[in-house]
CSV table of C-alpha atoms in Angstrom, one decimal:
chain,number,residue,atom,x,y,z
A,664,MET,CA,-0.1,0.2,-0.1
A,665,LYS,CA,1.1,3.4,0.6
A,666,GLN,CA,4.4,4.3,2.7
A,667,SER,CA,4.8,1.8,5.5
A,668,VAL,CA,3.2,4.0,8.1
A,669,GLY,CA,0.4,5.7,5.4
A,670,THR,CA,-3.4,5.8,5.8
A,671,ALA,CA,-5.9,5.7,3.5
A,672,SER,CA,-8.8,7.4,2.6
A,673,ARG,CA,-11.9,8.0,0.4
A,674,VAL,CA,-14.9,9.8,-1.1
A,675,ALA,CA,-18.3,9.4,-3.3
A,676,THR,CA,-20.7,7.3,-3.9
A,677,VAL,CA,-24.4,6.5,-6.2
A,678,ARG,CA,-27.2,3.7,-6.8
A,679,PRO,CA,-29.1,3.0,-10.0
A,680,GLY,CA,-31.6,5.5,-11.6
A,681,ARG,CA,-31.3,9.0,-12.1
A,682,TRP,CA,-28.5,9.1,-15.1
A,683,HIS,CA,-28.3,12.2,-15.5
A,684,ARG,CA,-26.9,12.7,-12.5
A,685,VAL,CA,-23.2,13.1,-12.5
A,686,ILE,CA,-20.2,14.0,-10.3
A,687,PRO,CA,-20.2,18.1,-10.1
A,688,VAL,CA,-18.0,19.5,-12.2
A,689,ARG,CA,-15.8,21.4,-9.3
A,690,TRP,CA,-15.3,17.5,-7.9
A,691,THR,CA,-13.6,16.2,-11.1
A,692,LEU,CA,-11.2,19.9,-11.3
A,693,LEU,CA,-10.6,19.5,-7.6
A,694,ALA,CA,-8.8,16.2,-8.2
A,695,ALA,CA,-7.6,16.9,-11.2
A,696,THR,CA,-5.8,19.9,-9.7
A,697,PHE,CA,-4.1,17.7,-7.0
A,698,LEU,CA,-3.1,15.5,-9.7
A,699,VAL,CA,-1.1,18.0,-11.9
A,700,THR,CA,0.4,20.2,-9.2
A,701,CYS,CA,1.5,17.4,-6.2
A,702,GLY,CA,4.1,14.5,-7.4
A,703,SER,CA,3.8,11.0,-7.0
A,704,ALA,CA,4.7,8.6,-3.9
A,705,ASP,CA,6.5,5.3,-4.2
A,706,GLY,CA,4.5,2.8,-1.7
A,707,GLN,CA,3.3,-0.4,-1.6
A,708,PRO,CA,-0.2,-1.8,-2.6
A,709,VAL,CA,-3.0,1.3,-1.3
A,710,ARG,CA,-4.5,0.4,2.1
A,711,PHE,CA,-8.3,1.4,0.5
A,712,GLY,CA,-10.9,-0.7,-0.2
A,713,ALA,CA,-10.0,-3.3,-2.6
A,714,ALA,CA,-7.0,-2.4,-3.5
A,715,ASP,CA,-4.7,-5.2,-1.8
A,716,ASP,CA,-7.9,-7.9,-1.5
A,717,PRO,CA,-6.5,-11.2,-2.7
A,718,SER,CA,-9.3,-12.7,-4.1
A,719,GLU,CA,-9.2,-10.0,-6.8
A,720,LYS,CA,-6.3,-11.1,-8.1
A,721,VAL,CA,-6.9,-13.6,-11.5
A,722,ASP,CA,-3.2,-15.7,-11.7
A,723,LEU,CA,-0.2,-15.8,-9.5
A,724,ARG,CA,1.8,-15.5,-12.4
A,725,LEU,CA,3.2,-11.7,-12.5
A,726,TRP,CA,4.4,-9.7,-14.8
A,727,SER,CA,2.0,-11.6,-17.5
A,728,ASP,CA,-1.0,-10.9,-19.8
A,729,ASP,CA,-3.4,-13.8,-18.6
A,730,ASN,CA,-6.6,-14.5,-19.4
A,731,THR,CA,-9.4,-17.2,-18.4
A,732,VAL,CA,-12.7,-18.5,-18.9
A,733,ASP,CA,-14.8,-20.5,-16.8
A,734,VAL,CA,-18.0,-22.2,-17.9
A,735,LEU,CA,-19.7,-23.9,-14.9
A,736,ALA,CA,-23.4,-25.9,-15.0
A,737,GLY,CA,-24.7,-27.3,-11.8
A,738,PHE,CA,-27.6,-26.5,-9.1
A,739,SER,CA,-29.0,-23.3,-7.6
A,740,LEU,CA,-30.6,-23.3,-4.1
A,741,ILE,CA,-32.1,-20.0,-3.7
A,742,GLY,CA,-34.8,-20.0,-0.3
A,743,PRO,CA,-36.4,-23.0,-0.7
A,744,THR,CA,-36.4,-23.5,-4.5
A,745,TRP,CA,-34.1,-25.9,-6.5
A,746,ARG,CA,-33.0,-24.4,-10.3
A,747,SER,CA,-30.4,-25.3,-12.5
A,748,ALA,CA,-27.8,-23.0,-12.8
A,749,THR,CA,-25.2,-22.4,-16.2
A,750,SER,CA,-22.4,-19.7,-14.8
A,751,VAL,CA,-20.0,-18.1,-17.4
A,752,THR,CA,-16.6,-16.2,-15.4
A,753,ALA,CA,-14.3,-13.9,-17.8
A,754,GLY,CA,-11.2,-13.0,-16.1
A,755,PHE,CA,-8.6,-11.0,-17.6
A,756,SER,CA,-5.2,-10.1,-16.2
A,757,THR,CA,-2.1,-7.3,-17.3
A,758,PRO,CA,0.1,-6.2,-15.3
A,759,ASN,CA,-1.8,-2.5,-14.4
A,760,LEU,CA,-4.9,-3.5,-15.7
A,761,THR,CA,-7.0,-6.8,-14.0
A,762,ALA,CA,-11.1,-7.0,-14.7
A,763,ARG,CA,-13.5,-9.7,-13.9
A,764,LEU,CA,-17.0,-10.5,-15.5
A,765,GLN,CA,-19.2,-13.1,-14.4
A,766,SER,CA,-22.5,-14.0,-15.6
A,767,THR,CA,-25.5,-16.4,-14.4
A,768,PHE,CA,-29.0,-17.9,-15.6
A,769,ARG,CA,-30.9,-19.7,-13.3
A,770,THR,CA,-34.2,-21.7,-14.7
A,771,GLY,CA,-36.4,-24.1,-12.9
A,772,LEU,CA,-39.9,-25.6,-13.5
A,773,ASP,CA,-41.6,-22.0,-12.2
A,774,GLY,CA,-39.2,-20.2,-15.2
A,775,SER,CA,-36.2,-18.3,-15.0
A,776,TYR,CA,-35.1,-16.7,-11.6
A,777,GLY,CA,-36.8,-13.2,-12.5
A,778,PRO,CA,-33.8,-10.9,-10.4
A,779,ASP,CA,-30.9,-12.4,-12.9
A,780,PHE,CA,-32.1,-10.3,-15.8
A,781,ASP,CA,-34.9,-8.0,-15.0
A,782,GLU,CA,-34.2,-4.6,-15.4
A,783,SER,CA,-31.6,-2.5,-17.8
A,784,TYR,CA,-29.3,-1.9,-14.6
A,785,ASP,CA,-28.5,-6.0,-14.6
A,786,VAL,CA,-25.9,-5.4,-17.4
A,787,LEU,CA,-23.8,-3.5,-15.0
A,788,ARG,CA,-24.2,-5.9,-12.5
A,789,GLN,CA,-22.5,-8.8,-14.9
A,790,ILE,CA,-18.9,-6.8,-13.9
A,791,ASP,CA,-17.3,-8.0,-11.0
A,792,PHE,CA,-14.5,-5.7,-11.4
A,793,VAL,CA,-12.4,-3.9,-13.5
A,794,ARG,CA,-9.5,-2.3,-11.8
A,795,PHE,CA,-6.3,-0.1,-12.4
A,796,LYS,CA,-3.0,0.1,-10.2
A,797,LEU,CA,0.2,1.3,-11.7
A,798,GLN,CA,2.8,-1.3,-11.0
A,799,SER,CA,5.9,1.3,-11.2
A,800,ARG,CA,4.7,3.5,-7.8
A,801,ASN,CA,1.6,2.2,-7.1
A,802,ALA,CA,0.7,5.4,-6.2
A,803,LEU,CA,-2.7,5.6,-8.4
A,804,TYR,CA,-5.4,3.0,-8.0
A,805,ALA,CA,-9.0,2.9,-9.3
A,806,ARG,CA,-11.9,0.2,-9.3
A,807,VAL,CA,-14.6,-0.3,-11.0
A,808,GLY,CA,-17.6,-3.1,-9.7
A,809,ALA,CA,-19.8,-4.2,-7.1
A,810,ILE,CA,-17.8,-2.4,-3.3
A,811,PRO,CA,-17.0,-5.1,-0.8
A,812,ARG,CA,-15.3,-3.4,2.0
A,813,VAL,CA,-14.4,-0.3,2.4
A,814,ARG,CA,-13.3,2.0,5.2
A,815,LEU,CA,-12.9,5.5,5.5
A,816,GLY,CA,-9.8,6.8,7.6
A,817,THR,CA,-9.3,5.3,10.9
A,818,GLY,CA,-13.3,3.6,9.8
A,819,HIS,CA,-14.8,5.8,12.7
A,820,LEU,CA,-18.1,6.8,10.6
A,821,VAL,CA,-17.7,4.2,7.2
A,822,ASN,CA,-16.4,0.9,8.1
A,823,PHE,CA,-16.3,-2.7,5.7
A,824,PHE,CA,-19.2,-0.9,4.2
A,825,ASN,CA,-20.2,-3.1,1.0
A,826,SER,CA,-22.5,-2.9,-2.0
A,827,THR,CA,-23.6,-6.5,-2.1
A,828,VAL,CA,-25.1,-7.3,1.4
A,829,ALA,CA,-29.0,-7.5,-0.5
A,830,TRP,CA,-27.5,-9.7,-3.6
A,831,ASP,CA,-29.9,-9.4,-6.3
A,832,GLU,CA,-29.9,-5.5,-5.9
A,833,ARG,CA,-26.2,-5.1,-5.4
A,834,THR,CA,-24.7,-2.0,-7.2
A,835,ILE,CA,-21.6,-1.4,-9.3
A,836,GLY,CA,-19.8,1.1,-8.1
A,837,ALA,CA,-15.7,3.1,-7.5
A,838,GLU,CA,-12.7,3.4,-5.4
A,839,PHE,CA,-10.2,5.6,-6.2
A,840,SER,CA,-7.2,6.4,-4.0
A,841,TRP,CA,-4.2,8.8,-4.9
A,842,GLN,CA,-0.9,9.4,-2.9
A,843,ALA,CA,2.0,12.2,-3.0
A,844,ARG,CA,4.3,12.8,-0.3
A,845,VAL,CA,2.4,15.6,1.4
A,846,VAL,CA,-1.3,14.2,0.4
A,847,GLU,CA,-3.5,11.5,-0.3
A,848,LEU,CA,-7.3,11.6,-1.8
A,849,SER,CA,-9.3,9.1,-1.8
A,850,ALA,CA,-12.9,8.6,-2.9
A,851,PHE,CA,-15.9,5.7,-3.0
A,852,THR,CA,-19.2,5.4,-4.5
A,853,ASP,CA,-21.5,2.7,-4.2
A,854,ASN,CA,-23.0,3.2,-7.2
A,855,VAL,CA,-21.9,4.6,-10.9
A,856,VAL,CA,-24.7,6.5,-11.4
A,857,ILE,CA,-24.6,9.4,-7.8
A,858,ASP,CA,-27.3,7.9,-6.5
A,859,GLY,CA,-27.1,6.8,-3.4
A,860,VAL,CA,-24.0,6.2,-0.5
A,861,SER,CA,-20.6,8.4,-1.4
A,862,GLY,CA,-17.4,9.3,0.6
A,863,GLY,CA,-14.2,10.7,0.7
A,864,ARG,CA,-11.1,11.5,2.4
A,865,LEU,CA,-8.7,13.8,2.2
A,866,ALA,CA,-5.3,13.3,4.1
A,867,ILE,CA,-2.2,16.1,4.5
A,868,ARG,CA,1.2,15.2,6.0
A,869,PRO,CA,2.3,18.9,6.8
A,870,LEU,CA,5.7,18.1,8.1
A,871,GLN,CA,7.4,16.1,5.3
A,872,TRP,CA,10.4,18.6,5.3
A,873,SER,CA,10.9,17.9,9.3
A,874,ASP,CA,14.7,16.2,10.0
A,875,ASP,CA,12.6,14.1,12.8
A,876,ALA,CA,11.2,10.9,10.9
A,877,ARG,CA,8.1,10.6,13.4
A,878,ALA,CA,7.1,14.2,12.5
A,879,ARG,CA,6.9,13.6,8.8
A,880,THR,CA,4.6,11.2,9.7
A,881,LEU,CA,2.3,13.2,11.7
A,882,THR,CA,-1.3,13.0,9.3
A,883,LEU,CA,-4.5,15.1,9.8
A,884,GLY,CA,-7.5,13.6,7.8
A,885,VAL,CA,-10.5,14.7,7.1
A,886,ASN,CA,-13.6,12.4,6.2
A,887,TYR,CA,-17.0,12.9,4.7
A,888,VAL,CA,-19.8,10.1,3.9
A,889,THR,CA,-23.2,11.1,2.3
A,890,ASP,CA,-26.5,9.2,1.2
A,891,VAL,CA,-29.0,10.9,-1.4
A,892,SER,CA,-30.8,7.8,-2.1
A,893,GLY,CA,-34.2,8.6,-3.0
A,894,SER,CA,-33.7,12.0,-2.6
A,895,ALA,CA,-35.1,14.6,-4.6
A,896,ASP,CA,-32.6,17.3,-3.4
A,897,PHE,CA,-28.9,16.3,-3.2
A,898,ARG,CA,-28.5,19.9,-0.7
A,899,ARG,CA,-30.5,17.2,1.8
A,900,PRO,CA,-29.3,14.0,2.2
A,901,VAL,CA,-30.6,11.0,3.9
A,902,LEU,CA,-27.7,11.1,5.9
A,903,ALA,CA,-24.4,12.5,6.3
A,904,GLY,CA,-21.4,12.3,8.1
A,905,TYR,CA,-17.9,14.2,9.0
A,906,ASN,CA,-14.5,12.9,10.8
A,907,VAL,CA,-11.5,14.4,11.5
A,908,ASP,CA,-8.5,12.3,12.7
A,909,ILE,CA,-4.8,12.8,13.8
A,910,SER,CA,-2.5,10.2,13.7
A,911,PHE,CA,1.6,9.9,14.0
A,912,VAL,CA,4.1,7.1,14.1
A,913,ALA,CA,5.3,7.2,17.8
A,914,ALA,CA,8.0,4.1,17.6
A,915,PHE,CA,9.6,2.0,14.7
A,916,VAL,CA,10.5,-1.3,15.7
A,917,GLY,CA,11.9,-2.6,12.4
A,918,GLU,CA,10.0,-2.8,9.4
A,919,ALA,CA,6.7,-1.8,12.2
A,920,ALA,CA,5.5,1.1,13.7
A,921,LEU,CA,3.0,1.7,16.7
A,922,ARG,CA,0.8,4.2,15.3
A,923,PRO,CA,-1.9,6.1,17.9
A,924,PHE,CA,-4.6,8.1,16.3
A,925,ALA,CA,-7.1,10.6,17.7
A,926,SER,CA,-11.1,11.0,15.7
A,927,VAL,CA,-14.0,12.8,16.2
A,928,ALA,CA,-17.4,11.8,14.0
A,929,VAL,CA,-20.8,13.3,14.2
A,930,ILE,CA,-23.4,12.3,11.9
A,931,ASP,CA,-25.9,15.7,10.8
A,932,GLY,CA,-28.9,15.7,12.9
A,933,GLY,CA,-27.7,13.1,15.2
A,934,GLY,CA,-25.4,12.7,17.8
A,935,GLY,CA,-21.2,12.5,17.5
A,936,GLY,CA,-18.1,10.3,19.5
A,937,MET,CA,-14.7,10.4,20.0
A,938,GLY,CA,-12.4,7.7,19.4
A,939,ILE,CA,-8.8,7.4,20.7
A,940,GLY,CA,-6.6,4.1,19.9
A,941,ALA,CA,-3.0,2.4,18.2
A,942,ASP,CA,-2.6,0.7,15.4
A,943,PHE,CA,0.7,-1.9,15.7
A,944,MET,CA,1.6,-2.3,12.1
A,945,SER,CA,3.7,-2.9,8.7
A,946,ASP,CA,2.4,-2.3,5.2
A,947,ASN,CA,5.5,-4.0,3.7
A,948,PHE,CA,6.6,-6.7,6.2
A,949,VAL,CA,9.8,-8.0,4.2
A,950,ASP,CA,8.7,-7.7,0.9
A,951,VAL,CA,5.9,-10.5,1.1
A,952,ALA,CA,2.9,-9.1,3.7
A,953,ARG,CA,1.4,-6.8,5.6
A,954,PHE,CA,-0.1,-6.9,9.1
A,955,ASN,CA,-1.8,-4.7,11.4
A,956,LEU,CA,-2.7,-4.9,15.2
A,957,ARG,CA,-5.4,-2.6,16.5
A,958,LEU,CA,-6.8,-1.5,19.7
A,959,ALA,CA,-9.3,1.1,20.3
A,960,LEU,CA,-12.0,3.0,22.7
A,961,TYR,CA,-15.0,5.1,21.4
A,962,TYR,CA,-17.2,7.3,23.4
A,963,ASN,CA,-20.3,7.6,21.8
A,964,SER,CA,-23.7,10.2,22.5
A,965,ARG,CA,-27.0,9.7,21.7
A,966,GLY,CA,-27.9,8.8,18.1
A,967,PHE,CA,-24.4,7.9,16.9
A,968,ARG,CA,-22.7,4.4,16.7
A,969,PRO,CA,-18.9,3.9,15.1
A,970,GLY,CA,-19.0,2.5,11.8
A,971,TYR,CA,-22.8,3.1,11.2
A,972,VAL,CA,-22.2,2.6,7.9
A,973,GLY,CA,-20.9,-0.5,7.6
A,974,SER,CA,-21.7,-4.3,6.2
A,975,PHE,CA,-25.2,-3.6,7.1
A,976,TYR,CA,-25.9,0.0,5.7
A,977,GLN,CA,-27.7,-1.0,2.6
A,978,VAL,CA,-30.7,-3.0,4.5
A,979,GLU,CA,-30.2,-0.9,7.4
A,980,ASN,CA,-30.3,2.4,7.6
A,981,PRO,CA,-32.9,6.3,8.2
A,982,LYS,CA,-35.0,4.6,5.0
A,983,ALA,CA,-34.7,0.9,5.0
A,984,ARG,CA,-35.1,-1.8,8.0
A,985,ILE,CA,-34.3,-6.1,8.6
A,986,ARG,CA,-37.7,-7.8,9.1
A,987,ARG,CA,-37.4,-10.5,11.9
A,988,SER,CA,-37.8,-13.9,9.5
A,989,GLU,CA,-39.4,-15.9,12.6
A,990,ASP,CA,-42.6,-13.1,11.8
A,991,PHE,CA,-43.2,-13.0,8.4
A,992,GLU,CA,-46.4,-12.0,8.0
A,993,ASN,CA,-45.8,-9.2,10.7
A,994,PRO,CA,-44.0,-6.4,9.1
A,995,THR,CA,-43.8,-4.5,12.5
A,996,GLN,CA,-41.0,-7.2,13.9
A,997,LEU,CA,-38.4,-5.5,13.1
A,998,VAL,CA,-34.5,-6.4,14.5
A,999,GLY,CA,-31.5,-3.9,14.8
A,1000,ILE,CA,-31.8,-0.5,16.4
A,1001,ALA,CA,-32.0,2.3,14.6
A,1002,LEU,CA,-29.6,5.2,14.6
A,1003,PRO,CA,-31.8,7.5,16.4
A,1004,ASP,CA,-32.9,5.1,19.5
A,1005,SER,CA,-29.0,4.5,19.7
A,1006,GLU,CA,-28.4,5.2,23.7
A,1007,PRO,CA,-24.9,6.9,24.7
A,1008,GLY,CA,-22.5,4.3,25.5
A,1009,ASN,CA,-18.6,2.6,24.9
A,1010,ASP,CA,-17.2,0.6,22.7
A,1011,LEU,CA,-13.7,-0.9,22.6
A,1012,GLU,CA,-12.7,-2.3,19.3
A,1013,THR,CA,-9.6,-4.9,18.8
A,1014,GLU,CA,-8.5,-6.5,15.0
A,1015,LEU,CA,-6.0,-8.4,13.4
A,1016,ARG,CA,-5.2,-8.2,10.1
A,1017,PHE,CA,-2.5,-10.1,8.3
A,1018,LEU,CA,-2.2,-10.3,4.4
A,1019,ILE,CA,-0.1,-12.3,2.2
A,1020,PHE,CA,0.1,-10.3,-1.3
A,1021,ASP,CA,-1.9,-12.5,-3.6
A,1022,ARG,CA,-2.3,-15.6,-1.1
A,1023,PHE,CA,-3.6,-15.3,2.1
A,1024,GLU,CA,-5.5,-13.0,4.4
A,1025,LEU,CA,-7.1,-13.3,7.9
A,1026,TRP,CA,-9.2,-10.4,8.9
A,1027,TYR,CA,-10.7,-10.2,12.5
A,1028,ASN,CA,-12.7,-6.7,13.6
A,1029,PHE,CA,-14.9,-7.2,16.8
A,1030,ARG,CA,-16.1,-3.5,18.3
A,1031,ARG,CA,-17.5,-4.8,22.0
A,1032,HIS,CA,-20.2,-2.2,23.0
A,1033,PHE,CA,-20.7,-1.3,26.9
A,1034,GLY,CA,-23.9,-0.3,27.0
A,1035,LEU,CA,-28.1,-1.0,27.4
A,1036,GLN,CA,-28.6,-2.5,23.8
A,1037,SER,CA,-26.9,-4.7,22.2
A,1038,LEU,CA,-24.9,-3.1,19.9
A,1039,SER,CA,-21.1,-5.3,19.1
A,1040,GLU,CA,-20.6,-6.0,15.5
A,1041,TYR,CA,-18.0,-8.9,14.3
A,1042,HIS,CA,-16.3,-9.3,10.9
A,1043,LEU,CA,-14.0,-11.9,9.9
A,1044,ARG,CA,-12.4,-12.5,6.3
A,1045,LEU,CA,-10.6,-15.3,5.9
A,1046,PHE,CA,-8.9,-16.2,2.4
A,1047,PHE,CA,-6.2,-18.6,0.4
A,1048,ARG,CA,-4.7,-19.9,-2.4
A,1049,THR,CA,-3.0,-22.8,-4.4
A,1050,ASP,CA,-2.3,-24.1,-7.0
A,1051,LYS,CA,-5.4,-25.9,-7.3
A,1052,LEU,CA,-7.6,-24.5,-4.4
A,1053,ARG,CA,-8.6,-21.0,-3.8
A,1054,ALA,CA,-11.0,-20.8,-0.8
A,1055,GLN,CA,-12.7,-17.2,0.8
A,1056,PHE,CA,-14.8,-17.1,3.5
A,1057,GLY,CA,-16.3,-13.6,4.8
A,1058,GLN,CA,-18.7,-13.0,7.9
A,1059,ASP,CA,-20.2,-9.9,9.4
A,1060,ARG,CA,-22.9,-9.9,12.3
A,1061,ALA,CA,-24.2,-7.0,14.5
A,1062,GLY,CA,-27.0,-7.4,17.1
A,1063,LEU,CA,-24.6,-8.8,19.4
A,1064,ARG,CA,-24.4,-8.6,23.1
A,1065,GLY,CA,-21.0,-9.4,23.9
A,1066,PHE,CA,-17.8,-12.1,22.5
A,1067,PHE,CA,-19.4,-14.9,24.0
A,1068,THR,CA,-22.7,-14.6,22.0
A,1069,LEU,CA,-20.7,-15.1,18.7
A,1070,PHE,CA,-21.4,-19.1,19.2
A,1071,ASN,CA,-24.7,-18.3,19.3
A,1072,ASP,CA,-27.2,-19.9,16.1
A,1073,LEU,CA,-26.5,-17.1,13.1
A,1074,GLY,CA,-29.4,-14.5,13.7
A,1075,ASP,CA,-31.2,-12.0,11.4
A,1076,GLN,CA,-28.5,-9.1,10.9
A,1077,THR,CA,-25.8,-11.9,9.5
A,1078,ALA,CA,-24.2,-11.7,6.5
A,1079,LEU,CA,-22.0,-15.0,4.9
A,1080,VAL,CA,-20.1,-15.4,2.0
A,1081,PHE,CA,-18.1,-18.7,1.2
A,1082,GLN,CA,-16.7,-20.0,-2.0
A,1083,THR,CA,-14.1,-22.7,-3.1
A,1084,ASP,CA,-12.8,-23.3,-6.6
A,1085,TYR,CA,-11.0,-26.5,-6.6
A,1086,ASN,CA,-9.3,-27.7,-9.5
A,1087,PHE,CA,-10.4,-31.5,-9.8
A,1088,ARG,CA,-8.8,-32.8,-12.7
A,1089,LYS,CA,-6.3,-30.5,-15.6
A,1090,LYS,CA,-9.0,-27.7,-16.5
A,1091,LEU,CA,-12.0,-29.6,-14.7
A,1092,TRP,CA,-13.6,-27.2,-11.7
A,1093,LEU,CA,-15.7,-27.7,-9.0
A,1094,VAL,CA,-16.9,-24.5,-7.6
A,1095,VAL,CA,-19.0,-24.1,-4.3
A,1096,ARG,CA,-20.9,-20.7,-4.0
A,1097,SER,CA,-22.7,-20.1,-0.9
A,1098,ARG,CA,-24.4,-16.6,0.4
A,1099,TYR,CA,-26.7,-15.4,3.4
A,1100,THR,CA,-27.7,-12.1,2.0
A,1101,TYR,CA,-31.4,-10.1,2.5
A,1102,GLN,CA,-33.9,-9.5,-0.6
A,1103,ARG,CA,-36.8,-6.8,0.0
A,1104,ARG,CA,-40.3,-7.2,1.1
A,1105,ASP,CA,-42.4,-3.7,0.4
A,1106,ALA,CA,-44.1,-2.4,3.6
A,1107,GLU,CA,-47.5,0.2,3.7
A,1108,ASP,CA,-45.5,2.6,5.5
A,1109,GLY,CA,-42.9,3.3,2.4
A,1110,MET,CA,-39.6,2.3,4.7
A,1111,GLU,CA,-38.0,-0.6,3.2
A,1112,ARG,CA,-38.1,-4.3,4.6
A,1113,TYR,CA,-35.7,-6.7,4.2
A,1114,LEU,CA,-35.7,-10.4,4.7
A,1115,VAL,CA,-33.1,-13.0,5.2
A,1116,GLN,CA,-32.2,-15.3,1.8
A,1117,ARG,CA,-29.7,-17.8,1.8
A,1118,ARG,CA,-28.5,-18.9,-1.7
A,1119,PHE,CA,-26.0,-22.4,-2.5
A,1120,GLU,CA,-24.8,-23.0,-5.4
A,1121,PRO,CA,-22.3,-26.0,-6.7
A,1122,LEU,CA,-21.4,-26.0,-10.3
A,1123,PHE,CA,-18.8,-27.8,-11.9
A,1124,GLY,CA,-17.1,-26.9,-15.5
A,1125,LEU,CA,-14.3,-26.1,-17.3
A,1126,ARG,CA,-11.5,-23.3,-17.2
A,1127,VAL,CA,-9.7,-22.3,-20.3
A,1128,ARG,CA,-6.5,-20.3,-20.6
A,1129,PHE,CA,-5.4,-18.1,-23.2
């Protein structure tokens, strides 16, 4: 990612609909001004969004063009219904540009599965990702695709945000990050049509010319996130949040660094909070790995909680809630706690992330809430690959009381992704996909309601390399 003690950021967002709306010209001019006036910085892969996501490496062979096409067939279980499924995946890889396109068609006794292709936006949903990164300096990163994991700054406002938690309604967004010696600029949007969640970060290192190595690491960050989905006036968003943070390296330990940070965040029309913590981290450990250990404390006022724009935001926000699955016929039975009903409390966050570039990732994050409400959250990402096997697992859980409630049955506030690709023989591959996601259920009060949906798909077929 960035320099060995760098930090990442973000800025913009969108949803399907309103194709005539585009990002204001002044934003584009501002970004261009930064690119022209500031020199680029050498560094490791950017620590922002999916920039270092090992699952998006199409092939392990470096510095070569590589193209693959998978043609698979099998079965699909969505909810209580089995269907047949056919899937085609095309992957393209060059040193600077990587892309993956995936299309799946399902049909059964009741006909084809409608959400596969029932609106023009489904054409965009065939894009898994298209990403660009300058290999020579790694200072510029851009990506278009479904948003899998965005953290804005320290994650005080935006943490593990994704646009895929309601899979049939997933949106195709964009991520951008650029670094210079003094300035970092990052931005994201959950939809290439500007009609949803957008966020950005501007970070400045004002003491880059100091003789003190630790002083040069001082970073001041400003973060902003907004949700304009369904709003007729962009000046009156559904949600807007502001966040400032400061961090610096207190000590260098070989190739690692201890970086304390402090953060203050406010949600417009709601509450606010402050946080202090420290990361023990290395962006590039002996050129093969990176790791991060975090311990942080947060104080929250009424109407605020850390990482509110997170894993479940698209199904649990000021305009949407999750319905309790045991009470399918009663739309008033909901899970979770609306933001205005959040009471004051404190949170303790622990995190461990270990990444071997392109091959292995373990990312654990648990935020324990101390208060009267069940507001603890848990996130886990696990990935590894060999020449014959690739396995990916991700789980997000909310509404937890404490750490030991992780061992309870999975509740309605659970999102899960599991996929394995196994090279059975030569060009023959067995692929298994499973996902705990959400489907929309409209309600009479105009609020969006979502219900848990389970999906399971075993597929078998050919992988051809060009």
